[in-house]
Structures are given as structure tokens and as C-alpha cells.
PDB file of N, CA and C in Angstrom:
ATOM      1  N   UNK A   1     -45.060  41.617 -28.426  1.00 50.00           N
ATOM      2  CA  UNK A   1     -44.094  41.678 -29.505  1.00 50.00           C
ATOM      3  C   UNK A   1     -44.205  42.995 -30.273  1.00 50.00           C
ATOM      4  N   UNK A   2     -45.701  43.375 -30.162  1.00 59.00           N
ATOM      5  CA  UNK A   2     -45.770  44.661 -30.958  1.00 59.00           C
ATOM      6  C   UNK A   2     -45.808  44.802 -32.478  1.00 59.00           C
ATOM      7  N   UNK A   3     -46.100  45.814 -33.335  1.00 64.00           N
ATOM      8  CA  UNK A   3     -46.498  46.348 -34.302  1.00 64.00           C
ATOM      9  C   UNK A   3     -45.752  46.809 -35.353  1.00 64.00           C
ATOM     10  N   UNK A   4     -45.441  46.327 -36.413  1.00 62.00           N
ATOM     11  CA  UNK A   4     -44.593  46.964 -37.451  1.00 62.00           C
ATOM     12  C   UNK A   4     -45.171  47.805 -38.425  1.00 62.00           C
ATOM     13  N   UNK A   5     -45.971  49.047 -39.141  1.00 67.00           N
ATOM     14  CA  UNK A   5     -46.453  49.102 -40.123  1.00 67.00           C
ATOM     15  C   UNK A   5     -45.803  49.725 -41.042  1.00 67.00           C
ATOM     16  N   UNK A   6     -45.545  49.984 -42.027  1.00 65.00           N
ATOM     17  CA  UNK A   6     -44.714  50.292 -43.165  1.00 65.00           C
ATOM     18  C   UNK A   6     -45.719  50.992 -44.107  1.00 65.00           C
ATOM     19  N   UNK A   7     -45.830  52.404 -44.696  1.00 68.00           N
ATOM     20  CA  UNK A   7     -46.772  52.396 -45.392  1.00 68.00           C
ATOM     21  C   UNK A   7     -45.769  52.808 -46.839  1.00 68.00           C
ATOM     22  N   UNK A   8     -46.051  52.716 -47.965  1.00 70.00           N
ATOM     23  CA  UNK A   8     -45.354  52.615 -49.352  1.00 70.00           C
ATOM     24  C   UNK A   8     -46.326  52.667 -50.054  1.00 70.00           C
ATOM     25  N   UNK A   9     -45.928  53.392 -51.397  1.00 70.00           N
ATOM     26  CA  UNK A   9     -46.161  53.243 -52.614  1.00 70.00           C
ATOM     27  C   UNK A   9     -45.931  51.919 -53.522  1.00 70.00           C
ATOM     28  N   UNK A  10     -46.269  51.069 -53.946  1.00 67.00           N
ATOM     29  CA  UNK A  10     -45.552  50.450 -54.668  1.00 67.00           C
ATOM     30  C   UNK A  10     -45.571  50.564 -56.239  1.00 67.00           C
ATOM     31  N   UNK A  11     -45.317  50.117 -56.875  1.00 70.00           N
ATOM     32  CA  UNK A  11     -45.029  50.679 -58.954  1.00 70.00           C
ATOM     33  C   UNK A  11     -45.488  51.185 -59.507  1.00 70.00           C
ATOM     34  N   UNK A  12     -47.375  50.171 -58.949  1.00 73.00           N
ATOM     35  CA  UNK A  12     -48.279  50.861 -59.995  1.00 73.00           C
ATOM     36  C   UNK A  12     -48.597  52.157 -59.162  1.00 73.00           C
ATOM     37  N   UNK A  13     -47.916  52.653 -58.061  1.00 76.00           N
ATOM     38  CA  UNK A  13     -48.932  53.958 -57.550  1.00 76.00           C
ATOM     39  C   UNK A  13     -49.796  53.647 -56.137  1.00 76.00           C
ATOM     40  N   UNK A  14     -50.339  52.091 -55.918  1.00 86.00           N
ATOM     41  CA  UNK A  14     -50.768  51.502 -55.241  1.00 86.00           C
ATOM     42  C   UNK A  14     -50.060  51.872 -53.391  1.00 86.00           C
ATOM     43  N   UNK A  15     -51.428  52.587 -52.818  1.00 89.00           N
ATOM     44  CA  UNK A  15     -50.428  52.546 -51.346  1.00 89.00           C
ATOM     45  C   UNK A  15     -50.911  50.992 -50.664  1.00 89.00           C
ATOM     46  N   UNK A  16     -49.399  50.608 -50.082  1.00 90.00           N
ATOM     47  CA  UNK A  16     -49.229  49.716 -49.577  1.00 90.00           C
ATOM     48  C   UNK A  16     -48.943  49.485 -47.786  1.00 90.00           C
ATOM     49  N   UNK A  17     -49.880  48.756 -47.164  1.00 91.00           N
ATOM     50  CA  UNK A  17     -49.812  49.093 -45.327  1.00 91.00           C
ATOM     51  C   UNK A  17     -49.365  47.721 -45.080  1.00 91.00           C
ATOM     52  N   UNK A  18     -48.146  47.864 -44.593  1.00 90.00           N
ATOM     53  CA  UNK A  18     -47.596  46.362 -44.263  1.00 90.00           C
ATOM     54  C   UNK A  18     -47.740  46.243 -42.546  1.00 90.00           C
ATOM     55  N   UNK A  19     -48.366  45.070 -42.906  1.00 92.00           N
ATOM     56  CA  UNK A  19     -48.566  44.737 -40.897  1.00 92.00           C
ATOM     57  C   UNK A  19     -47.527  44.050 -40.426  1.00 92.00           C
ATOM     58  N   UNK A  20     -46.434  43.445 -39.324  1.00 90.00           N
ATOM     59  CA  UNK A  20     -45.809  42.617 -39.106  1.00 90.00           C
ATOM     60  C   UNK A  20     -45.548  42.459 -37.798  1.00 90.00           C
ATOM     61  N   UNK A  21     -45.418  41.338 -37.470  1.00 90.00           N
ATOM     62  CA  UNK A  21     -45.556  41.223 -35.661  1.00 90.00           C
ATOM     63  C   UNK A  21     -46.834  40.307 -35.503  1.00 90.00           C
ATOM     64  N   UNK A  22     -47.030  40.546 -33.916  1.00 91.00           N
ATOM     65  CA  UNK A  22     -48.527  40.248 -33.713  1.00 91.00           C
ATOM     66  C   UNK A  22     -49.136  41.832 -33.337  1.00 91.00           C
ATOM     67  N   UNK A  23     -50.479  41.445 -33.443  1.00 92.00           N
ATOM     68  CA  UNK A  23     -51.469  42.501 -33.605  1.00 92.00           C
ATOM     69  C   UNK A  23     -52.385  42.579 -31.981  1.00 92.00           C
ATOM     70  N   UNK A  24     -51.646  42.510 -30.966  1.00 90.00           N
ATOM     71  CA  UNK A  24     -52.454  42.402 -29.815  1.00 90.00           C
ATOM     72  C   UNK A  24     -53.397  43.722 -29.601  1.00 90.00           C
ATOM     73  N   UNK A  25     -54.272  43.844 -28.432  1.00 88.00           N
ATOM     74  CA  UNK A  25     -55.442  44.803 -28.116  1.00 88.00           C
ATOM     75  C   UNK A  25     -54.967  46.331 -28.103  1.00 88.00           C
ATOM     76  N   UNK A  26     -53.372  45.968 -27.318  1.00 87.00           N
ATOM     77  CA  UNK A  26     -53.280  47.417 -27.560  1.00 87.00           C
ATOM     78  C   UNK A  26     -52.669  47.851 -28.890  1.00 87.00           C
ATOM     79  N   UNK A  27     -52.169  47.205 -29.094  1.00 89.00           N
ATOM     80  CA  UNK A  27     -51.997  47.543 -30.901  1.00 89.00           C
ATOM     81  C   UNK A  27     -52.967  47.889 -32.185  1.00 89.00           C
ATOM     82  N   UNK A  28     -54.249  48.003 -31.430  1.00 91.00           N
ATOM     83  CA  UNK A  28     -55.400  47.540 -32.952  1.00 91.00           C
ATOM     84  C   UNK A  28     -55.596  49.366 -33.090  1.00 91.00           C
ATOM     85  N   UNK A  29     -55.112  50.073 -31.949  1.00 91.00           N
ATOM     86  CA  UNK A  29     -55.378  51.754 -31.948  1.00 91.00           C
ATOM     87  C   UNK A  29     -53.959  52.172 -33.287  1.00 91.00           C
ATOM     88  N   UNK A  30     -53.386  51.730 -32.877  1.00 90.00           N
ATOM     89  CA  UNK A  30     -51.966  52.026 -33.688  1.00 90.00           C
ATOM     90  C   UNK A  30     -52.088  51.582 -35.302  1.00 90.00           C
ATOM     91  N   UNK A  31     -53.259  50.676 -35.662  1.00 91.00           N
ATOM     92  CA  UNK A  31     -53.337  50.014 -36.392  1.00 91.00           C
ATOM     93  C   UNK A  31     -54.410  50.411 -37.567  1.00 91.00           C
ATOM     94  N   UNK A  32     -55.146  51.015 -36.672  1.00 93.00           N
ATOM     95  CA  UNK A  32     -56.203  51.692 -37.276  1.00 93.00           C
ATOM     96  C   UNK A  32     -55.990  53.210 -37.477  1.00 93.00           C
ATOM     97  N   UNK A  33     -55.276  53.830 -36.557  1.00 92.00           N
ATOM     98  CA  UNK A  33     -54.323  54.869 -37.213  1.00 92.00           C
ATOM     99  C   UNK A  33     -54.032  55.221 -38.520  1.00 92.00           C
ATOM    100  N   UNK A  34     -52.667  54.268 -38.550  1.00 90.00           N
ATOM    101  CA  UNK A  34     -52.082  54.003 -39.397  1.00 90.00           C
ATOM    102  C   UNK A  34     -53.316  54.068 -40.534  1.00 90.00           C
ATOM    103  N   UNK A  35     -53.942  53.197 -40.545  1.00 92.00           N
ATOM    104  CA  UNK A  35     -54.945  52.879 -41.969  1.00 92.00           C
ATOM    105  C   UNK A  35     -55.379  54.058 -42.065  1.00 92.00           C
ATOM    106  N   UNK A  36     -56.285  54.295 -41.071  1.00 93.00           N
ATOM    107  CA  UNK A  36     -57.130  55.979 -41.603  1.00 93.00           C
ATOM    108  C   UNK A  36     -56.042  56.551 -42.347  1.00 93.00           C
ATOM    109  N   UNK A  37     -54.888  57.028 -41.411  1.00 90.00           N
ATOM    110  CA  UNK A  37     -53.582  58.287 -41.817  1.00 90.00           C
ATOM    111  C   UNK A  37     -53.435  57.726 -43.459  1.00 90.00           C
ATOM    112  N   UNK A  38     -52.993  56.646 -43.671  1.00 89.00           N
ATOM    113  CA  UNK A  38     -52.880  56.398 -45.166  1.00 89.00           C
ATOM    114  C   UNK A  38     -53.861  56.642 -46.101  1.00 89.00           C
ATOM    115  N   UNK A  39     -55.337  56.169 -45.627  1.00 90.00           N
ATOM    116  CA  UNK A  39     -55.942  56.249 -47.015  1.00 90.00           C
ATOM    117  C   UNK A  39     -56.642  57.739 -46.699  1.00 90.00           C
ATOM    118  N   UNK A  40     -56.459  57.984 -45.596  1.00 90.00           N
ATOM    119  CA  UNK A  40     -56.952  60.113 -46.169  1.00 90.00           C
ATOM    120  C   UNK A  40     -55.788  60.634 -46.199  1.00 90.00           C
ATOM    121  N   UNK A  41     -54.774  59.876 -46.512  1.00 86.00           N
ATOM    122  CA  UNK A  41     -53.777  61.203 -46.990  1.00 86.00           C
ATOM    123  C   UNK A  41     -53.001  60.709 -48.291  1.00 86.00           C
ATOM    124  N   UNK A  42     -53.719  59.783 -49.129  1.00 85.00           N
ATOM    125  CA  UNK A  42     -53.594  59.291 -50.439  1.00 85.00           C
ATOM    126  C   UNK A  42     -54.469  59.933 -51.682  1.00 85.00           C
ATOM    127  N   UNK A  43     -53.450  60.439 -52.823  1.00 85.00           N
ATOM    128  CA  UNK A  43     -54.333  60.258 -53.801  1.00 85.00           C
ATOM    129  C   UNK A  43     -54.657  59.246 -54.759  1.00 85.00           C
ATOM    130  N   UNK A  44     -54.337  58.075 -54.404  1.00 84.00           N
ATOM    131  CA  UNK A  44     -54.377  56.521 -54.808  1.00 84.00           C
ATOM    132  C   UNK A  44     -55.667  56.180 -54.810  1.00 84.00           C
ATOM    133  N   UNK A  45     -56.286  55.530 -55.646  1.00 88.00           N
ATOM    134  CA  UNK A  45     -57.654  55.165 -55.486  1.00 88.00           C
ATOM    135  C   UNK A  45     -58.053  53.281 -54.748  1.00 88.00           C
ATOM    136  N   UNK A  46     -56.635  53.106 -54.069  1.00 91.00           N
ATOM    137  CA  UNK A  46     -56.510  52.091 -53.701  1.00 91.00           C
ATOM    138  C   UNK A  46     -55.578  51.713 -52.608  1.00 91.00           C
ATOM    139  N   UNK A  47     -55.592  50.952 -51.787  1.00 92.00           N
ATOM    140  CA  UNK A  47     -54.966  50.926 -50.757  1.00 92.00           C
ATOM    141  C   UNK A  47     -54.992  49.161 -50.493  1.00 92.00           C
ATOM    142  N   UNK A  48     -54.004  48.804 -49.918  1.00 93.00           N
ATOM    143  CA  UNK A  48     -53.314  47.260 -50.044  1.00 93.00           C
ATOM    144  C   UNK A  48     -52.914  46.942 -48.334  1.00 93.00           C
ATOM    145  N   UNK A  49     -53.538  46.391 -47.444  1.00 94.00           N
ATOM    146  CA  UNK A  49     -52.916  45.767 -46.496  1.00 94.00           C
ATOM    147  C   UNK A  49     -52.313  44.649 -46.395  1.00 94.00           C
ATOM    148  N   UNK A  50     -50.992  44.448 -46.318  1.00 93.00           N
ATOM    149  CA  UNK A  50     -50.372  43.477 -46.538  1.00 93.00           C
ATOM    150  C   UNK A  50     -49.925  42.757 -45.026  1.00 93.00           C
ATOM    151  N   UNK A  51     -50.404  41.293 -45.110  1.00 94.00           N
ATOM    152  CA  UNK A  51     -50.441  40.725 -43.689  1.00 94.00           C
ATOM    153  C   UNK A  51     -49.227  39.365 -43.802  1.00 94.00           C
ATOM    154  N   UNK A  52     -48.512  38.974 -44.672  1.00 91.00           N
ATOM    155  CA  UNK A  52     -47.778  38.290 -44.968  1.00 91.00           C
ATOM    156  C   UNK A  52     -46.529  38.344 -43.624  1.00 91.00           C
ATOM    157  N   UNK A  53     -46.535  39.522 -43.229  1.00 89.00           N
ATOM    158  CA  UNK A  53     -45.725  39.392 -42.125  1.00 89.00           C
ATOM    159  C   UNK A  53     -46.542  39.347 -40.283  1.00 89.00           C
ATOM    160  N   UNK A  54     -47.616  39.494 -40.883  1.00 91.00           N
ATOM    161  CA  UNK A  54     -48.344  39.378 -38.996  1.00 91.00           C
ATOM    162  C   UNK A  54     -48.239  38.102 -38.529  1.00 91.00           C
ATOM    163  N   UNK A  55     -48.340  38.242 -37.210  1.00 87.00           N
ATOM    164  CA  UNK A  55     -48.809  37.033 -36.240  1.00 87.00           C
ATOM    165  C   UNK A  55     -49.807  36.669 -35.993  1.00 87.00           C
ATOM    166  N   UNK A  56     -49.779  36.333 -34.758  1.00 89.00           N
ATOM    167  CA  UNK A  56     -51.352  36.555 -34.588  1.00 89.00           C
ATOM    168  C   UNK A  56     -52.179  37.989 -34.545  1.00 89.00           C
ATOM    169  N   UNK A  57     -53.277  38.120 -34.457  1.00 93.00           N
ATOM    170  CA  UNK A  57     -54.130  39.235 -34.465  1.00 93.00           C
ATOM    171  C   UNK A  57     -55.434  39.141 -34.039  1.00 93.00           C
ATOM    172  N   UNK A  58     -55.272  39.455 -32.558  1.00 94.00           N
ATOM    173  CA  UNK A  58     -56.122  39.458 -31.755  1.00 94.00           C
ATOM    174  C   UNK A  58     -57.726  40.291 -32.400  1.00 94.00           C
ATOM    175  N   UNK A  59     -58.832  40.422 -31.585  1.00 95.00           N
ATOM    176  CA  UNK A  59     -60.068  40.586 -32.418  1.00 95.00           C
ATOM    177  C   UNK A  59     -60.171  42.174 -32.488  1.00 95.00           C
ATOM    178  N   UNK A  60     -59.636  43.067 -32.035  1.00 95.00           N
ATOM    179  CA  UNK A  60     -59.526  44.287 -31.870  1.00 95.00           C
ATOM    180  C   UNK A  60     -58.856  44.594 -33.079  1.00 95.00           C
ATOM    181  N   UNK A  61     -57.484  43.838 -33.074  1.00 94.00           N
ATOM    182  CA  UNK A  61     -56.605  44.241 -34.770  1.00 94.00           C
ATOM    183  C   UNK A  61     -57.921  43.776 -35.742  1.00 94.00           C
ATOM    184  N   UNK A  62     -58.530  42.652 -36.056  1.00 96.00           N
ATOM    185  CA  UNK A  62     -60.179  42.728 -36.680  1.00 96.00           C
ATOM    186  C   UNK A  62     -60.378  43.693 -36.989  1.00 96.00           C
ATOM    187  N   UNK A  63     -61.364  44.217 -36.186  1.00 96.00           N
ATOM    188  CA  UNK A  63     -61.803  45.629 -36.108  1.00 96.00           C
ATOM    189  C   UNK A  63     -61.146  46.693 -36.150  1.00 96.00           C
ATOM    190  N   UNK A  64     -59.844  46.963 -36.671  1.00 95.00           N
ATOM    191  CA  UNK A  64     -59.001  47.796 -36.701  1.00 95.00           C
ATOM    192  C   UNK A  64     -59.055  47.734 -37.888  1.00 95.00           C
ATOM    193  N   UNK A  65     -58.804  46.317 -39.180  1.00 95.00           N
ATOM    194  CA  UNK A  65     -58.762  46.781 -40.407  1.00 95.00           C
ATOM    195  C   UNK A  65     -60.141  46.891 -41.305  1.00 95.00           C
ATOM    196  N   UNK A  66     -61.212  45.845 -40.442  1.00 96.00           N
ATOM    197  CA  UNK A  66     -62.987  46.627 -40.495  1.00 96.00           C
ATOM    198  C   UNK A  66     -62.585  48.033 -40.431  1.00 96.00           C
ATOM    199  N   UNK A  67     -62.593  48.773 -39.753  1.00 96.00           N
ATOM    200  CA  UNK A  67     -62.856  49.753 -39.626  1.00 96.00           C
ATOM    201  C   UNK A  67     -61.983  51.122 -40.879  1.00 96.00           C
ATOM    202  N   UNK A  68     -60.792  50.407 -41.113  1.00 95.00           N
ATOM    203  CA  UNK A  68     -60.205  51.079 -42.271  1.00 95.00           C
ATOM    204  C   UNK A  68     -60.832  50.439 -43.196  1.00 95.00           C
ATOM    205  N   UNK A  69     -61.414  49.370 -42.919  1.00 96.00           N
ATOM    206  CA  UNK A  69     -62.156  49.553 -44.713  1.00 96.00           C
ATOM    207  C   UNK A  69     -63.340  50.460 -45.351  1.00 96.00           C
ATOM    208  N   UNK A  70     -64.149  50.185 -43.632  1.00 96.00           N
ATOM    209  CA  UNK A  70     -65.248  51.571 -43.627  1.00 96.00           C
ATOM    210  C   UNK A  70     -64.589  52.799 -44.008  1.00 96.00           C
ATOM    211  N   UNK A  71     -63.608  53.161 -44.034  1.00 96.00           N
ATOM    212  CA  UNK A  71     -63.154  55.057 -44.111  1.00 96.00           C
ATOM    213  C   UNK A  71     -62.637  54.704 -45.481  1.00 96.00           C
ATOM    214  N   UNK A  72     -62.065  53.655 -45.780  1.00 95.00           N
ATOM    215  CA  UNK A  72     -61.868  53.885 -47.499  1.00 95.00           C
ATOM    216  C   UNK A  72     -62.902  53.172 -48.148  1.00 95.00           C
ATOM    217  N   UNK A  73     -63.555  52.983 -47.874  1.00 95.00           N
ATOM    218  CA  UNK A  73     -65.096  52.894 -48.758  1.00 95.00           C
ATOM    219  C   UNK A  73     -65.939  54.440 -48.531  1.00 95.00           C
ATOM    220  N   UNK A  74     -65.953  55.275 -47.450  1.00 95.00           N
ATOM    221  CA  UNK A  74     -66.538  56.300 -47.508  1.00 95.00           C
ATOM    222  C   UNK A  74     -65.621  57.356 -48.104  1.00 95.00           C
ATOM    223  N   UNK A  75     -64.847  56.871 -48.521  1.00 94.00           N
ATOM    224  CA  UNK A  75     -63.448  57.944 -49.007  1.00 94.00           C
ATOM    225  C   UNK A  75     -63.716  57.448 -50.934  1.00 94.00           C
ATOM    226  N   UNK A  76     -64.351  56.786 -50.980  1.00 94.00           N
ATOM    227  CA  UNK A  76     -64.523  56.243 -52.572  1.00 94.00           C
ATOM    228  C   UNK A  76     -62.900  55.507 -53.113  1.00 94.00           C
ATOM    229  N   UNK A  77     -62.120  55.212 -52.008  1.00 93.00           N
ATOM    230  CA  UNK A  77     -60.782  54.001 -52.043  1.00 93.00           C
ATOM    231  C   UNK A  77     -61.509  52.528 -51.830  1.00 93.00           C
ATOM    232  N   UNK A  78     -60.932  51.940 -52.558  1.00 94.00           N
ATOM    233  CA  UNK A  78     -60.893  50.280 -52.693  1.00 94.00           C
ATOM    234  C   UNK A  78     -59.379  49.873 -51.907  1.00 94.00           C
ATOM    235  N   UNK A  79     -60.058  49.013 -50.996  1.00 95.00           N
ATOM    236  CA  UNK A  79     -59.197  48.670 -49.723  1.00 95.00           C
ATOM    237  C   UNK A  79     -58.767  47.223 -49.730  1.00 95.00           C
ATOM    238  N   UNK A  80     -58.170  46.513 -49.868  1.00 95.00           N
ATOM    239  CA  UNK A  80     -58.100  44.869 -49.833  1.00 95.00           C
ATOM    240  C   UNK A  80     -56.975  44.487 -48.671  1.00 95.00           C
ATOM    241  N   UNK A  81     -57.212  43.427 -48.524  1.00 96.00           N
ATOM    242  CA  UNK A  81     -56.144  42.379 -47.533  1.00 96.00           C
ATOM    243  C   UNK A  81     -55.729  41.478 -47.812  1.00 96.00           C
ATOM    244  N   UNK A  82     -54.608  41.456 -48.517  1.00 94.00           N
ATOM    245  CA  UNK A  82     -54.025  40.475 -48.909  1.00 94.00           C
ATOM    246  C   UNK A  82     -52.863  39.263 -47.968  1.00 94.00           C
ATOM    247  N   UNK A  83     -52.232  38.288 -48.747  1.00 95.00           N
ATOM    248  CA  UNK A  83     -51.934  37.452 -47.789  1.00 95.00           C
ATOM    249  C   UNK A  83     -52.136  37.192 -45.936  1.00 95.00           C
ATOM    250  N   UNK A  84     -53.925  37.035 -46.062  1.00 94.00           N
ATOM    251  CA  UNK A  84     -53.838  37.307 -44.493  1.00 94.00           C
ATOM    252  C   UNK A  84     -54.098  35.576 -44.545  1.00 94.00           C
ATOM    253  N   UNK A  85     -53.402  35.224 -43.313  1.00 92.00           N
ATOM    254  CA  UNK A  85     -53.310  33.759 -42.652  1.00 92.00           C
ATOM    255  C   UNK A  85     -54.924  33.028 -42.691  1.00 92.00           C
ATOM    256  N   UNK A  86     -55.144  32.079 -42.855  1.00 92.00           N
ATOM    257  CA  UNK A  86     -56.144  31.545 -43.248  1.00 92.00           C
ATOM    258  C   UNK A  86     -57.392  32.033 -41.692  1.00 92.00           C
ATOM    259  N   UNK A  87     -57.244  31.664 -40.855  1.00 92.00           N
ATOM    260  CA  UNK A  87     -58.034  32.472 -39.675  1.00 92.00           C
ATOM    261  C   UNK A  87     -58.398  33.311 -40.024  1.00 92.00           C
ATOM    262  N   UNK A  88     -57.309  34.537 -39.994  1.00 93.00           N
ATOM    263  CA  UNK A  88     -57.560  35.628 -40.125  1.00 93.00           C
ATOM    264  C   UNK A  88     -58.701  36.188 -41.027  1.00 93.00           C
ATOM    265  N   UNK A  89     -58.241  35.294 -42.136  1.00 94.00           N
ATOM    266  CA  UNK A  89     -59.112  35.871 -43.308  1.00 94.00           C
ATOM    267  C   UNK A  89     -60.233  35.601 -43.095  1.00 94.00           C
ATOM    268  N   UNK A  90     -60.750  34.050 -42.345  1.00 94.00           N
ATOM    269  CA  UNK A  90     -61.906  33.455 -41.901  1.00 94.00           C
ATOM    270  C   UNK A  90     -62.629  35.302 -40.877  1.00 94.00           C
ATOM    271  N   UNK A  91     -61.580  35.355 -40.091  1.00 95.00           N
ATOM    272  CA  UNK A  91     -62.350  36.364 -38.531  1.00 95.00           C
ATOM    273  C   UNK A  91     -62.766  37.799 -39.418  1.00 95.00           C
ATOM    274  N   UNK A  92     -61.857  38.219 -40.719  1.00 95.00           N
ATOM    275  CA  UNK A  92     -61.966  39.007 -41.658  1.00 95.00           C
ATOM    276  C   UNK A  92     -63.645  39.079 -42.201  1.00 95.00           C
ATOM    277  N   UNK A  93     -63.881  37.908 -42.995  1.00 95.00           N
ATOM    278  CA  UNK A  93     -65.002  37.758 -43.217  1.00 95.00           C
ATOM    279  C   UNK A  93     -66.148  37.719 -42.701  1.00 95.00           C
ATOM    280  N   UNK A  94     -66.312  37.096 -40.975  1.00 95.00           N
ATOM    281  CA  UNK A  94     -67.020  37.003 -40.220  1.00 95.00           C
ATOM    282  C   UNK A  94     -67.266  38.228 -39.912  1.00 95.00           C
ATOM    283  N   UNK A  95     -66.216  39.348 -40.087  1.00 95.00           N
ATOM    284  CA  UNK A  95     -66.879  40.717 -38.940  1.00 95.00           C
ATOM    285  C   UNK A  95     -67.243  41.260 -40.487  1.00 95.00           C
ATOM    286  N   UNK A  96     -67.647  41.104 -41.039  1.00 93.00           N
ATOM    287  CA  UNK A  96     -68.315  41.919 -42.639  1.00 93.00           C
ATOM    288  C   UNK A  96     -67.393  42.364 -44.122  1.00 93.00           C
ATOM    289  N   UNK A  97     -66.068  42.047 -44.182  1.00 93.00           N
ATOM    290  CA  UNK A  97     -65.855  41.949 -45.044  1.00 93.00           C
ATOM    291  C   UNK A  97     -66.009  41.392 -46.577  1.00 93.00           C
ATOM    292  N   UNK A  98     -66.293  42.315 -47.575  1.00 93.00           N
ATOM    293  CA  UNK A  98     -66.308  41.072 -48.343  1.00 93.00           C
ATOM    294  C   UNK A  98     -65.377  40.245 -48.685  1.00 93.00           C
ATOM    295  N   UNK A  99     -65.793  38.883 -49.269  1.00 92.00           N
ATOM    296  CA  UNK A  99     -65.048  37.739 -49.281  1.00 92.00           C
ATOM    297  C   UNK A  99     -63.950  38.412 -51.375  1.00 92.00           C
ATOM    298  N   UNK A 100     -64.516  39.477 -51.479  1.00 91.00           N
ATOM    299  CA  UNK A 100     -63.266  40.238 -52.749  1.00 91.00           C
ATOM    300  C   UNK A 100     -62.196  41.333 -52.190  1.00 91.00           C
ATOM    301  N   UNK A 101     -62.867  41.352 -50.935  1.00 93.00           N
ATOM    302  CA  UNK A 101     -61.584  42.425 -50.477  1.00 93.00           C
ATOM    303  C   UNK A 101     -60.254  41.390 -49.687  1.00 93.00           C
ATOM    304  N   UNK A 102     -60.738  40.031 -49.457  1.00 94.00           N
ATOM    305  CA  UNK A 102     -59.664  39.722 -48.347  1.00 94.00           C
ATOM    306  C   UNK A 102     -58.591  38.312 -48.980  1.00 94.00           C
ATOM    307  N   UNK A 103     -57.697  38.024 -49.514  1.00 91.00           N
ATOM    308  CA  UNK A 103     -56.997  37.648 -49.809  1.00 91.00           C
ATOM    309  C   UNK A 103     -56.163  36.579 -49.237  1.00 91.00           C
ATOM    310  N   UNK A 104     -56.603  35.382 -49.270  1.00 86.00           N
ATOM    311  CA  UNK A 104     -56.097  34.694 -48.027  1.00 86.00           C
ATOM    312  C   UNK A 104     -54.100  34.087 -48.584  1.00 86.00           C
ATOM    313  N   UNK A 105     -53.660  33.688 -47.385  1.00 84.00           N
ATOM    314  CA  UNK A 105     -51.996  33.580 -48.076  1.00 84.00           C
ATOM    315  C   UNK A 105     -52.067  31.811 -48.180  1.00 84.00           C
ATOM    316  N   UNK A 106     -51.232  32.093 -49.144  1.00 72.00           N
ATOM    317  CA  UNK A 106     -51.632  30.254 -50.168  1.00 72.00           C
ATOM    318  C   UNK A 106     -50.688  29.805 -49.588  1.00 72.00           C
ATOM    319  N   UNK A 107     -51.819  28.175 -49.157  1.00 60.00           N
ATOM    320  CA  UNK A 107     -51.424  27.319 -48.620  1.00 60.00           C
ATOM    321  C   UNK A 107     -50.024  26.467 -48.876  1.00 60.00           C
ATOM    322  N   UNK A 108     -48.721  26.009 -47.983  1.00 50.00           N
ATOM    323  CA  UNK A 108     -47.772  25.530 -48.497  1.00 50.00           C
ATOM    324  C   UNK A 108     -47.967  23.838 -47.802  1.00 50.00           C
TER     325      UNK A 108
END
């Protein structure tokens, strides 16, 4: 199905990385891209992945937004994940996130 990412500003200044689709193996390169490209080329002290629109997300997309959190933590950016699907947020946590960066999407 493939990869949507959207990167934005939103009001407060805040850059915003919207995921949408599913997140399969070969997608997690495109994905992690994306993240690096945004938060080293921000002067935002914050950066927002927004998962409200993904699918599934295979364990590679995982480690795709692990790994952008590592470069905006060594970048001195605060990185979060918001509305990610309850799994997700579970597989989020399991590979080392903290449980303040990841944002799970409320239950209906």
C-alpha cells in the first residue's frame, strides 16, 4: 500500500511527521529518512510523529521511528509519537522508547 509522510509546521512552530498507509519493510528506509531529514533540518526544538493515519507497521517501521528518536535526542530535539494504535505503541515501548514519548490513540 505504501507510505504517506507529510512533514509541517503546525501553530505553535511544532514540526509535524505524519505517517499514513501501512509501514511495510521496505518502507521503514523511507521512513527513517524522512525523520532524520526533518529533525536536522529544523529549528524547532521539537518534533511530533503523527500515526493517526498508519496501518499496520511492520518491525522495521519500529526501528525506523527508534531510530529517529535516537538522532533527535542527539540533536537536543524532543521527539514524541502520538496517536499510535495500541500495538504499536506496545512494539514502541518494547524496542526502548520511553513510555513519555509515545502516545497511544484513545480507545473508541
Amino acid at each position: 500500500m505504501g507510505t504517506v509522510l507529510v512533514t509541517e509546521r503546525d501553530q505553535l512552530g511544532v514540526v509535524v511527521v505524519e505517517v499514513r498507509g501501512d509501514v511495510g519493510a521496505t518502507d521503514a528506509a523511507d521512513l527513517r529518512a524522512a525523520l532524520v531529514r526533518a529533525i536536522r533540518h529544523t529549528d524547532s526544538t521539537q518534533v511530533i510523529v503523527d500515526l493517526r493515519g498508519a496501518g499496520h507497521i511492520e518491525p522495521e517501521g519500529i526501528g525506523a521511528v527508534v531510530a529517529g528518536a535516537d538522532v533527535a535526542s542527539d540533536s537536543g530535539i524532543s521527539m514524541t509519537v502520538r496517536e499510535a494504535a495500541p500495538d504499536v505503541a506496545e512494539q514502541l515501548l518494547v524496542a526502548g522508547l520511553p513510555r513519555a514519548q509515545v502516545s497511544p490513540a484513545a480507545r473508541v
